[in-house]
Amino acid sequence: MAQHLTAEQTPLVADLDQPAPDARLADVRVGVVTFPGTLDDRDAARAVDIAGGTSVPLWYADEDLQGVDAVILPGGFSYGDYLRAGAIARFAPLMGRIVDAASGDGGMPVLGICNGFQVLTEAHLLPGSMIKNEQLKFICRDQRLRVENAETSWAGRFTAGQEIVVPLKNQDGQYVADQRTLDELEAEHRVAFRYVGGNPNGSRNDIAGITNARGNVVGLMPHPEHAVEPGFGADLSGAGTVGMREGTDGLDVFVSVLERLTR
Amino acid sequence: MSETHFNLDTVEHAASTPDTELPWAELGLSEAEFGRVKDILGRRPTAAELAMYSVMWSEHCSYKSSKVHLSQFGEKVTEEMRKNLMVGIGENAGVTDIGDGWAVTFKIESHNHPSYVEPYQGAATGVGGIVRDIISMGARPVAVMDPLRFGAIDHPDTQRVVHGIVAGVGGYGNSLGLPNIGGEVEFDPCYQGNPLVNALAVGVMRHEDIRLANASGTGNRVVLFGARTGGDGIGGASVLASESFDDSKPSKRPAVQVGDPFAEKVLIECCLELFKSSLVEGIQDLGAAGISCATSELASNGDGGMRVDLTEVLLRDPSLTPGEILMSESQERMMAVVTPEKVADFEAVMAKWDVEHSWIGEVTDTGRLVINYQGEVIVDVDPRTVAHDGPVYERPFARPESQDALQAAHFTGSPEDAARPSGAELGPALLELMGSPNLCSKAWVTSQYDRYVQGNTAMAMPDDAGVLRVDESTNLGVALSTDSNGRYTRLDPYEGARLALAQAYRNVATAGARPVAVSDCLNFGSPEDPDVMWQFAEAVRGLSDGCQEMGVPVTGGNVSLYNQTGGVAINPTPVVAMMGVLDDVTRRTPSGWREDGQAIYLLGETADELDGSEWARVRGHLGGTPPRVDLGRERTLGDMLINMSRDGMIDAAHDVAEGGLGATLAEMALRFGVGARIGLGEVAERDGVDLFTLLFSESQGRAVVAVPRSEEVRFSDMCTVRNYPFARIGVVDAVSGTLDFQGEFAVALDALREAHEATLPRHFG
Amino acid sequence: MPRIIVDVMPKPEILDPQGKAIANELPRIGLTGFTGVRQGRRFELTVAGEVTDEVLAQAREAAEKLLSNPVIEDVVSVSELAEEN
């Protein structure tokens, strides 16, 4: 059993045993987009800041990316998810700029979390789509994942095959795609994260997250931004037992992109 | 209601046609109340005025049956209780100072009847309504909790109600980005036709951001913003919320309200931006009684009057009559008062968030609420007579004759107690209890709620309280718990209310937080039944006495009456929501142990108090008297738990409540899947009870804690100094995977978990 | 296999948040020809044999009892799907 920190030992923000974050990381500006109905925008921004970077709030109706180096489309229910999850958000003016920046020469890193993943599929930056969970219910739980591809812009801190635990919470989280697309994703190692220890929602091939061919655009259904801070994270960790809500496996998703951009 | 009554029945017309028949009875007014309206106005009311008075004077809006009792909450407030109270009863929600310039507002409300008619929308709009109360105080909503009570778990209609209500609570709350951090789920046949959906919301703000619902400053503009006004729930306030369902009159069931959580989420952000830029003078949410309530309350709480042009209200359904517009309960609407120079800035915020708004009037110095429609005056009233001067009833109440017989029917020795388990039978008995509908795992419900969003949840279900960080730089935060036991309250309403208070207090303290404020939701049957009215009067007296004894004020709440089908009322169910403060939420105490070798202690003593217990419920018995509760002792226990947590003497704590010590130990083991070796012989001997009683009696003032070996001396000293009974009853065993009651029986944690977790999925899929 | 189509719509007086959200978006993507949107649901019931009056009556009953929520929705049509091919 891992050492259990007493209250006195519990750091307020991050694990004090970790080496201090590289000061250059603070120069990396990561945009966090707010659509009407976005919910986890402040959480994603907090995760970027805890990882050592600088979060920049972006408003869906603006035309300007404000010179950010990477973009996160956070979770939530944009436009209530009333038509299809992500279906309306993808028409936002800012989405055009994001699609251009992600597809352009620079290949700007983009991470879509949950609803953001759904927006990326509706915007055709990533293949496939999300339908209602198999159980037809909202599911909130700590979820074990395997990092399948550690080469993407958002996974450099992990090693391929590493297991992590981050919270999963959604209503429409079942990833579906036609067989040809699934075969392609598998053949090209574009399944970025896979559910392990049980498929929570019926996703094809246990897919939790995928990437585009260049590895800069990643969509991930579970929420790494909710496992970044001891005391407010997951109850579990891929590395073993941790104290109540001390699981911070998600933090390295954000550190990864900062390191990639300072390299 | 027919259109002819409402077609531009102007004030002038009303004055000249005193004998026109009006549907006051259909709108729920009594003849005497209608007479009072005429006396106040000096003429007959117009149709629109009648609509306003009828909704605002309904039980739901006016508290006319409960007011005379509720005043005790104000009368029994001491200086100690007032210390942290910034805004008390009477506003949209109470506000409590938690230190460092932070204020927290929280309130619990019922949405019972609508949730029976249309479970999904009823529950969803219940969440929406209480969240708007919180916004209208100037606060950012940060969490919700939902105490839910359903009929028998195996009744065919329970499926419909449970699925709808749980999905509705989740569907709305999840879409708002509000973590759901706790609540209750109870199944009892008494709630079959009257499920209880109580919704709590909590919000935080800086002291200077508190907003109140008043319309001041002559010439200031009045704006209605958010969703358009439709025919939703017309008459809901008076008809739906104050009359019991009667199959012979289905036509009285009005249209239900449909919630739009996306619109509400946008409305929240939009309001917070208005507050940040100080663009509103006063603000009021639209809930029950819609525009009638918002205009009359804003005007009567202000310093003048208000002129409103109803023609300006944006409608979803253009066929609405003025009376219907005034009564509509369309969701996701707010009303605000804005100074003329800030109108442009206000409109810019509306445009940014794409929120529709219309300027419907202005503050005047006439002292009158005057409402025009299509150029004609259709309402001209003193707003206070609508909002505050409603009827007050001293309903007759009397202790039911059957109460003595009920209290005499003790469990111990009853036919249901005939096969009391002992020895090796206690293992299966514990499994049976832990799998029973009311003690089983509620994960089926809570896993449908988002507990992570906002990133400030330090603790949530299944721990004793939900714990939230308020200040990210200091970790200052709050803990919240809701509790009620309708069975205890049925046996003794006075003690039952105090027991709910004690349990909520204990839960918050067990988490390590200092209890500071109460909000209550009083769910009862018909006030026209003297038996029910006695239950209500006793419960309010018990709760108000209890709050005084514990030094914790009631800051607001809600009364829900007429929860009965035919002549049969629900068990009286006063739900107590307690808020506590933690200086550092990362220090909160979890409800389960996990460190091998830590000592397990029981605080408090056990007597034979099985009346009203979960064990008695499983055996189909309800009678006798509820457990004795000593609030002074509860305060001492709470103090000890808070200090022990702060000083690092305990690593886990869980209160002993429904299901007794057996359930507490089982829950502590299941929390992190870590077993223990327990020896209860000495305690049983000390307290003079048998092992069965020690395991399943529900004596109050008890908690179980896990103490690191290095802290045992300090721990014992503190208990000794406080003169609080304590006993070492076991050791955490991280290896065995067993809850081993040594020398008596042992339960494998796998079997315990299976029994605990299978029940709800088995019934609900 | 013959199929019966059941169309369910929110009652006209009931708020339709889905339709509202879509209606607001249409002009933003340049489609300005619509003044309103309401979103309903379509069910396809597959029938083993012929669609008799009795089967249609059953479909109507299914529509009223199960497929729609009479508190907030109307069944607007129950009809046999014309044969394809």
mmCIF file of N, CA, C and O in Angstrom, chain B residues 156 181 221 242 245 256 372 383 386 426 460 479 495 537 539 554 567 571 597 655 676 690 706 708 744:
data_model
loop_
_atom_site.group_PDB
_atom_site.id
_atom_site.type_symbol
_atom_site.label_atom_id
_atom_site.label_comp_id
_atom_site.label_asym_id
_atom_site.label_seq_id
_atom_site.Cartn_x
_atom_site.Cartn_y
_atom_site.Cartn_z
ATOM 1 N N PRO B 156 -45.355 -1.332 -8.381
ATOM 2 C CA PRO B 156 -45.158 -1.127 -9.827
ATOM 3 C C PRO B 156 -44.927 0.340 -10.217
ATOM 4 O O PRO B 156 -44.137 0.620 -11.121
ATOM 5 N N ILE B 181 -23.617 16.562 -4.363
ATOM 6 C CA ILE B 181 -22.666 16.065 -3.369
ATOM 7 C C ILE B 181 -23.301 15.280 -2.231
ATOM 8 O O ILE B 181 -22.615 14.883 -1.300
ATOM 9 N N ARG B 221 -35.510 51.158 -14.000
ATOM 10 C CA ARG B 221 -36.254 50.339 -14.957
ATOM 11 C C ARG B 221 -36.382 48.900 -14.459
ATOM 12 O O ARG B 221 -35.480 48.377 -13.801
ATOM 13 N N SER B 242 -51.284 23.154 -3.481
ATOM 14 C CA SER B 242 -51.982 23.234 -2.202
ATOM 15 C C SER B 242 -53.222 22.355 -2.115
ATOM 16 O O SER B 242 -53.978 22.460 -1.192
ATOM 17 N N PHE B 245 -54.300 15.354 -4.416
ATOM 18 C CA PHE B 245 -54.864 14.823 -5.644
ATOM 19 C C PHE B 245 -56.142 14.073 -5.342
ATOM 20 O O PHE B 245 -56.226 13.323 -4.399
ATOM 21 N N VAL B 256 -47.784 20.764 -16.849
ATOM 22 C CA VAL B 256 -46.523 20.769 -16.097
ATOM 23 C C VAL B 256 -45.545 21.757 -16.724
ATOM 24 O O VAL B 256 -45.704 22.149 -17.871
ATOM 25 N N ASN B 372 -50.462 47.644 -16.486
ATOM 26 C CA ASN B 372 -51.239 47.953 -17.689
ATOM 27 C C ASN B 372 -51.189 46.797 -18.659
ATOM 28 O O ASN B 372 -50.231 46.032 -18.681
ATOM 29 N N PRO B 383 -48.812 46.624 -3.198
ATOM 30 C CA PRO B 383 -48.109 45.334 -3.375
ATOM 31 C C PRO B 383 -47.971 44.537 -2.087
ATOM 32 O O PRO B 383 -47.929 43.311 -2.097
ATOM 33 N N VAL B 386 -50.588 41.983 -1.478
ATOM 34 C CA VAL B 386 -50.460 40.769 -2.292
ATOM 35 C C VAL B 386 -49.366 39.870 -1.720
ATOM 36 O O VAL B 386 -49.559 38.672 -1.523
ATOM 37 N N LEU B 426 -26.498 -13.727 13.459
ATOM 38 C CA LEU B 426 -26.304 -12.271 13.330
ATOM 39 C C LEU B 426 -25.623 -11.901 12.016
ATOM 40 O O LEU B 426 -25.849 -10.809 11.485
ATOM 41 N N ALA B 460 -17.957 13.548 -1.135
ATOM 42 C CA ALA B 460 -19.353 13.454 -1.579
ATOM 43 C C ALA B 460 -19.893 12.112 -1.134
ATOM 44 O O ALA B 460 -19.273 11.441 -0.302
ATOM 45 N N ALA B 479 -19.245 22.053 4.606
ATOM 46 C CA ALA B 479 -19.773 20.693 4.548
ATOM 47 C C ALA B 479 -21.281 20.773 4.682
ATOM 48 O O ALA B 479 -21.799 21.630 5.398
ATOM 49 N N GLU B 495 -39.732 15.006 19.093
ATOM 50 C CA GLU B 495 -38.417 14.369 19.174
ATOM 51 C C GLU B 495 -37.884 14.048 17.775
ATOM 52 O O GLU B 495 -36.684 14.127 17.531
ATOM 53 N N ALA B 537 -47.067 21.231 14.177
ATOM 54 C CA ALA B 537 -46.794 22.157 15.291
ATOM 55 C C ALA B 537 -45.704 21.586 16.200
ATOM 56 O O ALA B 537 -44.785 22.305 16.628
ATOM 57 N N ALA B 539 -43.403 19.346 15.425
ATOM 58 C CA ALA B 539 -42.108 19.269 14.745
ATOM 59 C C ALA B 539 -41.437 20.640 14.700
ATOM 60 O O ALA B 539 -40.231 20.760 14.928
ATOM 61 N N VAL B 554 -31.911 28.648 11.899
ATOM 62 C CA VAL B 554 -32.551 28.311 10.631
ATOM 63 C C VAL B 554 -32.487 29.569 9.760
ATOM 64 O O VAL B 554 -32.944 30.635 10.159
ATOM 65 N N GLY B 567 -57.339 10.239 2.710
ATOM 66 C CA GLY B 567 -57.209 10.689 4.093
ATOM 67 C C GLY B 567 -55.887 10.300 4.719
ATOM 68 O O GLY B 567 -55.668 10.541 5.901
ATOM 69 N N ASN B 571 -45.666 9.991 6.382
ATOM 70 C CA ASN B 571 -45.006 10.192 7.672
ATOM 71 C C ASN B 571 -44.516 11.637 7.704
ATOM 72 O O ASN B 571 -43.985 12.119 6.700
ATOM 73 N N GLY B 597 -4.065 -1.838 11.132
ATOM 74 C CA GLY B 597 -3.583 -1.718 12.492
ATOM 75 C C GLY B 597 -4.138 -0.538 13.278
ATOM 76 O O GLY B 597 -3.918 -0.446 14.491
ATOM 77 N N ASP B 655 -20.865 8.371 11.664
ATOM 78 C CA ASP B 655 -21.827 8.420 12.762
ATOM 79 C C ASP B 655 -22.628 7.122 12.814
ATOM 80 O O ASP B 655 -22.708 6.384 11.845
ATOM 81 N N ALA B 676 -11.858 -5.487 9.248
ATOM 82 C CA ALA B 676 -11.498 -5.173 10.626
ATOM 83 C C ALA B 676 -11.819 -6.361 11.511
ATOM 84 O O ALA B 676 -12.642 -7.207 11.167
ATOM 85 N N ASP B 690 -27.592 -6.958 24.946
ATOM 86 C CA ASP B 690 -27.087 -8.127 24.237
ATOM 87 C C ASP B 690 -26.457 -7.688 22.908
ATOM 88 O O ASP B 690 -26.576 -6.534 22.501
ATOM 89 N N ALA B 706 -11.578 5.783 13.574
ATOM 90 C CA ALA B 706 -10.335 5.016 13.451
ATOM 91 C C ALA B 706 -9.189 5.909 13.905
ATOM 92 O O ALA B 706 -9.055 7.045 13.431
ATOM 93 N N PRO B 708 -5.062 6.401 14.677
ATOM 94 C CA PRO B 708 -3.698 5.882 14.504
ATOM 95 C C PRO B 708 -3.130 5.497 15.868
ATOM 96 O O PRO B 708 -3.395 6.174 16.863
ATOM 97 N N GLU B 744 -17.866 -14.404 17.464
ATOM 98 C CA GLU B 744 -19.322 -14.404 17.260
ATOM 99 C C GLU B 744 -19.670 -14.807 15.829
ATOM 100 O O GLU B 744 -20.285 -15.833 15.605
#
